[in-house]
């Protein structure tokens, strides 16, 4: 197959690339050259390095590469809006390749922004054109998005992933938490407790440390309870988004499974889609739109 364009998911810490022939992937690459460690003048050389051996074909990129601290700022577009990604051109042709970046989205009231997730939502609709409902995109900053008639209507962000990382990595609880997969029973128990009695969940955070010291609480169980508590608080706050609705969860496999399990425990019909599949489908939709093809 002939490579005729390149899809790029350029986040804060990583760069994922796919050499494409129309809708088909020819080759995939991944580098730890996220925008967080790059100056504006670094992006073109990094792209050239990352795409070495590929032809000089157009690049469609999404993610934090389009932030104010990225390569070129791709301004936020207001919602409600169609889910078809809008593109901003990088000046010149870096490495002989035209480069376009997907614009993020903004919500003025209540104030909120997203960058990267809009491409995954476009991918969801490209793969499921009749979708009408709620998408949950778990990650560092989890997004809950209402989608109707092919439009992104509104959305809400929760900092659950970042809070977990801060508590697990920098608080006193870091000494009591294990790595690996969460204990399912402990996780769901913590979700239930956090939703039913949030005041107990908040007071129970330090209890994880105390139980580890006094009764040998297993690190894996402690980690599952912390995760369940934070996700439980999020589900309680996000209840208007999922109550009485079917939800599609888009994200990395392990984290998506936690959200799917937590929602299913509340009786919510849940389907899942990988973030990779959604991102690639969204970038493909953006590329086809740039060619005037639907």
Coordinates of C-alpha atoms in Angstrom, one line a residue:
X1 CA 0.0 0.0 0.0
X2 CA 1.2 3.5 -0.8
X3 CA 1.5 5.9 2.2
X4 CA -0.5 9.1 1.3
X5 CA -0.9 10.8 4.7
X6 CA 0.3 10.5 8.3
X7 CA -1.9 10.6 11.4
X8 CA -0.3 11.9 14.6
X9 CA -1.5 11.9 18.3
X10 CA 0.9 14.3 19.9
X11 CA 0.3 14.6 23.6
X12 CA 2.2 16.1 26.6
X13 CA 4.4 13.0 27.1
X14 CA 4.2 10.9 24.0
X15 CA 3.9 11.0 20.2
X16 CA 2.0 8.3 18.3
X17 CA 2.2 8.1 14.5
X18 CA 0.5 6.1 11.9
X19 CA 1.5 6.0 8.2
X20 CA -1.8 5.7 6.3
X21 CA -3.0 4.7 2.9
X22 CA -6.5 6.1 2.8
X23 CA -8.4 4.6 5.7
X24 CA -5.8 1.7 6.1
X25 CA -2.8 1.8 8.5
X26 CA 0.5 0.8 6.9
X27 CA 2.8 1.3 9.9
X28 CA 2.7 2.6 13.5
X29 CA 5.4 4.3 15.6
X30 CA 5.5 5.7 19.1
X31 CA 8.1 7.9 20.8
X32 CA 8.4 9.5 24.2
X33 CA 8.8 13.0 22.5
X34 CA 5.7 14.7 23.9
X35 CA 5.2 18.5 23.6
X36 CA 5.9 19.0 27.3
X37 CA 9.6 18.6 26.7
X38 CA 9.8 20.6 23.4
X39 CA 10.4 24.2 22.5
X40 CA 8.5 25.6 19.5
X41 CA 11.6 25.2 17.3
X42 CA 11.9 21.5 18.2
X43 CA 8.7 20.2 16.7
X44 CA 9.7 20.2 13.1
X45 CA 13.0 18.3 13.7
X46 CA 11.3 15.8 16.0
X47 CA 8.6 15.1 13.4
X48 CA 11.3 14.6 10.7
X49 CA 13.1 12.2 13.0
X50 CA 9.9 10.3 13.9
X51 CA 8.8 10.0 10.3
X52 CA 12.2 9.0 8.8
X53 CA 11.8 6.7 5.9
X54 CA 8.2 7.7 5.2
X55 CA 7.3 9.9 2.2
X56 CA 6.7 13.7 2.5
X57 CA 2.9 13.4 2.7
X58 CA 0.4 15.6 4.7
X59 CA 0.3 15.2 8.5
X60 CA -2.9 15.5 10.5
X61 CA -2.2 15.9 14.2
X62 CA -4.3 16.2 17.3
X63 CA -3.6 16.7 21.0
X64 CA -1.5 19.1 23.1
X65 CA 0.7 19.9 20.1
X66 CA -2.0 22.5 19.3
X67 CA -1.9 24.1 22.8
X68 CA -0.6 27.5 23.6
X69 CA 2.7 25.9 24.7
X70 CA 2.7 23.6 21.6
X71 CA 3.9 23.9 18.0
X72 CA 1.1 26.2 16.8
X73 CA -2.0 27.1 18.8
X74 CA -5.1 25.7 17.3
X75 CA -7.8 27.9 18.9
X76 CA -10.7 26.4 20.9
X77 CA -14.0 26.3 18.9
X78 CA -17.2 26.9 20.8
X79 CA -19.8 24.2 21.5
X80 CA -22.4 23.2 20.5
X81 CA -20.7 22.3 17.2
X82 CA -20.5 19.5 14.6
X83 CA -18.2 16.7 15.7
X84 CA -16.1 16.9 12.4
X85 CA -12.6 18.1 13.4
X86 CA -11.6 21.6 12.3
X87 CA -7.9 22.0 11.2
X88 CA -5.3 24.8 11.7
X89 CA -2.3 24.8 9.3
X90 CA 1.3 25.0 10.6
X91 CA 3.0 27.8 8.6
X92 CA 5.3 26.5 5.9
X93 CA 5.9 22.9 5.0
X94 CA 8.1 21.4 7.8
X95 CA 10.3 18.7 6.2
X96 CA 8.4 19.2 3.0
X97 CA 5.2 18.0 4.6
X98 CA 2.0 20.1 5.0
X99 CA 1.0 19.8 8.7
X100 CA -2.5 20.5 10.1
X101 CA -3.5 20.4 13.8
X102 CA -7.0 19.7 15.0
X103 CA -8.6 22.6 17.0
X104 CA -9.8 22.0 20.5
X105 CA -13.2 22.8 21.9
X106 CA -14.4 25.3 24.5
X107 CA -17.5 25.7 26.6
X108 CA -18.1 29.2 27.9
X109 CA -20.7 28.5 30.7
X110 CA -19.8 26.6 32.8
X111 CA -16.2 27.2 31.6
X112 CA -14.5 24.1 30.2
X113 CA -12.1 23.1 27.5
X114 CA -10.9 20.0 25.7
X115 CA -8.0 19.2 23.4
X116 CA -7.5 15.8 21.9
X117 CA -10.8 14.3 23.1
X118 CA -12.7 16.1 20.3
X119 CA -10.8 13.8 17.8
X120 CA -11.8 10.7 19.7
X121 CA -15.5 11.8 19.7
X122 CA -15.2 12.4 15.9
X123 CA -13.9 8.8 15.7
X124 CA -16.8 7.5 17.8
X125 CA -19.2 9.1 15.3
X126 CA -17.2 7.9 12.3
X127 CA -17.4 4.3 13.6
X128 CA -21.0 4.7 15.0
X129 CA -22.7 7.4 12.9
X130 CA -26.1 6.9 14.7
X131 CA -24.6 7.4 18.2
X132 CA -26.7 9.7 20.3
X133 CA -26.0 9.8 24.0
X134 CA -23.1 10.2 26.5
X135 CA -19.4 9.5 26.0
X136 CA -17.1 9.2 29.0
X137 CA -13.4 9.6 28.2
X138 CA -11.3 8.7 31.3
X139 CA -7.8 9.9 31.7
X140 CA -5.8 12.5 33.5
X141 CA -8.8 14.8 33.1
X142 CA -11.9 12.7 32.5
X143 CA -14.5 14.2 30.1
X144 CA -18.2 13.5 30.1
X145 CA -19.7 14.6 26.7
X146 CA -23.3 14.8 25.6
X147 CA -23.6 14.1 21.8
X148 CA -26.8 14.5 19.8
X149 CA -27.6 14.6 16.0
X150 CA -23.9 14.5 15.2
X151 CA -23.0 17.4 17.4
X152 CA -21.1 17.9 20.6
X153 CA -23.6 19.6 22.8
X154 CA -21.8 20.2 26.1
X155 CA -19.2 18.5 28.3
X156 CA -17.8 18.4 31.9
X157 CA -14.2 17.7 33.1
X158 CA -13.2 15.9 36.2
X159 CA -9.6 15.9 37.4
X160 CA -9.9 12.4 38.8
X161 CA -6.8 10.9 37.1
X162 CA -4.6 13.8 38.1
X163 CA -5.8 13.7 41.7
X164 CA -5.1 9.9 41.8
X165 CA -1.5 10.5 40.4
X166 CA -0.8 13.3 43.0
X167 CA -2.1 11.3 45.9
X168 CA -0.5 8.0 44.9
X169 CA 2.8 9.6 43.9
X170 CA 3.3 12.5 46.3
X171 CA 1.2 12.1 49.5
X172 CA 1.8 10.0 52.5
X173 CA -0.3 7.3 50.9
X174 CA 2.4 6.5 48.4
X175 CA 4.0 4.3 51.1
X176 CA 0.9 2.1 51.3
X177 CA -0.1 1.6 47.6
X178 CA 0.9 -1.2 45.4
X179 CA 1.2 -1.4 41.6
X180 CA -0.6 -3.5 39.0
X181 CA -4.3 -4.2 38.5
X182 CA -6.8 -3.1 41.0
X183 CA -8.5 -5.7 43.3
X184 CA -12.1 -5.8 41.7
X185 CA -14.0 -6.4 44.9
X186 CA -12.1 -3.7 46.9
X187 CA -12.5 -1.3 44.0
X188 CA -16.3 -1.7 43.6
X189 CA -16.8 -1.6 47.3
X190 CA -15.0 1.7 47.5
X191 CA -17.0 3.1 44.5
X192 CA -20.3 2.1 46.3
X193 CA -19.2 3.6 49.6
X194 CA -18.0 6.9 48.0
X195 CA -21.2 7.3 46.1
X196 CA -23.5 6.5 49.1
X197 CA -21.5 8.2 51.9
X198 CA -19.0 10.7 50.4
X199 CA -18.1 12.0 53.8
X200 CA -16.9 8.6 54.9
X201 CA -14.8 8.3 51.7
X202 CA -13.1 11.6 52.3
X203 CA -12.3 10.7 55.9
X204 CA -11.3 7.2 54.8
X205 CA -8.3 8.3 52.7
X206 CA -5.9 8.5 55.6
X207 CA -7.5 5.3 56.9
X208 CA -5.7 3.5 54.1
X209 CA -2.4 4.5 55.6
X210 CA -3.5 3.6 59.1
X211 CA -4.8 0.2 58.1
X212 CA -1.5 -0.5 56.3
X213 CA 0.5 0.3 59.5
X214 CA -1.8 -1.4 62.0
X215 CA -3.3 -4.3 60.2
X216 CA -1.2 -4.9 57.2
X217 CA -3.6 -3.8 54.5
X218 CA -2.4 -5.2 51.2
X219 CA -0.9 -2.5 48.9
X220 CA -3.0 -3.7 46.0
X221 CA -6.2 -3.5 48.0
X222 CA -5.2 0.0 49.2
X223 CA -4.6 1.1 45.6
X224 CA -8.0 -0.3 44.5
X225 CA -9.8 1.5 47.4
X226 CA -8.2 4.8 46.6
X227 CA -9.1 4.4 42.9
X228 CA -12.6 3.4 43.7
X229 CA -13.1 6.3 46.1
X230 CA -12.0 8.9 43.6
X231 CA -14.0 7.4 40.7
X232 CA -17.0 7.0 43.1
X233 CA -16.9 10.7 43.9
X234 CA -16.7 11.4 40.2
X235 CA -19.7 9.2 39.4
X236 CA -21.7 10.9 42.2
X237 CA -21.0 14.3 40.8
X238 CA -21.6 13.2 37.2
X239 CA -24.9 11.5 38.0
X240 CA -26.9 13.9 35.8
X241 CA -24.7 12.8 32.8
X242 CA -25.2 9.0 33.1
X243 CA -28.5 8.5 35.0
X244 CA -31.0 6.9 32.6
X245 CA -28.5 6.9 29.8
X246 CA -26.3 4.4 27.9
X247 CA -22.6 5.4 28.1
X248 CA -19.7 4.7 25.8
X249 CA -16.4 4.7 27.5
X250 CA -13.4 5.6 25.3
X251 CA -9.9 5.2 26.7
X252 CA -6.9 3.0 27.6
X253 CA -8.0 -0.6 28.3
X254 CA -7.3 -0.9 32.0
X255 CA -8.7 2.5 33.0
X256 CA -11.7 2.1 30.7
X257 CA -12.5 -1.2 32.4
X258 CA -12.6 0.4 35.8
X259 CA -15.1 3.0 34.6
X260 CA -17.1 0.4 32.8
X261 CA -17.3 -1.8 35.9
X262 CA -18.2 1.2 38.2
X263 CA -21.0 2.3 35.8
X264 CA -22.3 -1.2 35.3
X265 CA -22.5 -1.6 39.1
X266 CA -25.0 1.3 39.0
X267 CA -27.1 -0.4 36.4
X268 CA -25.8 1.7 33.5
X269 CA -25.6 0.1 30.0
X270 CA -22.0 0.5 29.0
X271 CA -20.0 -0.1 25.8
X272 CA -16.3 0.5 25.3
X273 CA -14.0 1.7 22.5
X274 CA -10.2 1.9 22.7
X275 CA -8.6 5.4 22.6
X276 CA -6.4 4.2 19.8
X277 CA -9.3 3.2 17.6
X278 CA -11.2 6.4 18.3
X279 CA -8.2 8.6 17.7
X280 CA -7.3 7.0 14.5
X281 CA -10.9 7.1 13.2
X282 CA -11.2 10.7 14.2
X283 CA -7.9 11.7 12.4
X284 CA -9.1 9.8 9.4
X285 CA -12.4 11.7 9.4
X286 CA -10.4 15.0 9.7
X287 CA -8.2 14.0 6.7
X288 CA -11.2 13.0 4.6
X289 CA -12.9 16.3 5.5
X290 CA -9.8 18.2 4.4
X291 CA -10.0 16.5 1.0
X292 CA -13.7 17.3 0.8
X293 CA -14.7 13.7 1.1
X294 CA -17.3 12.5 3.6

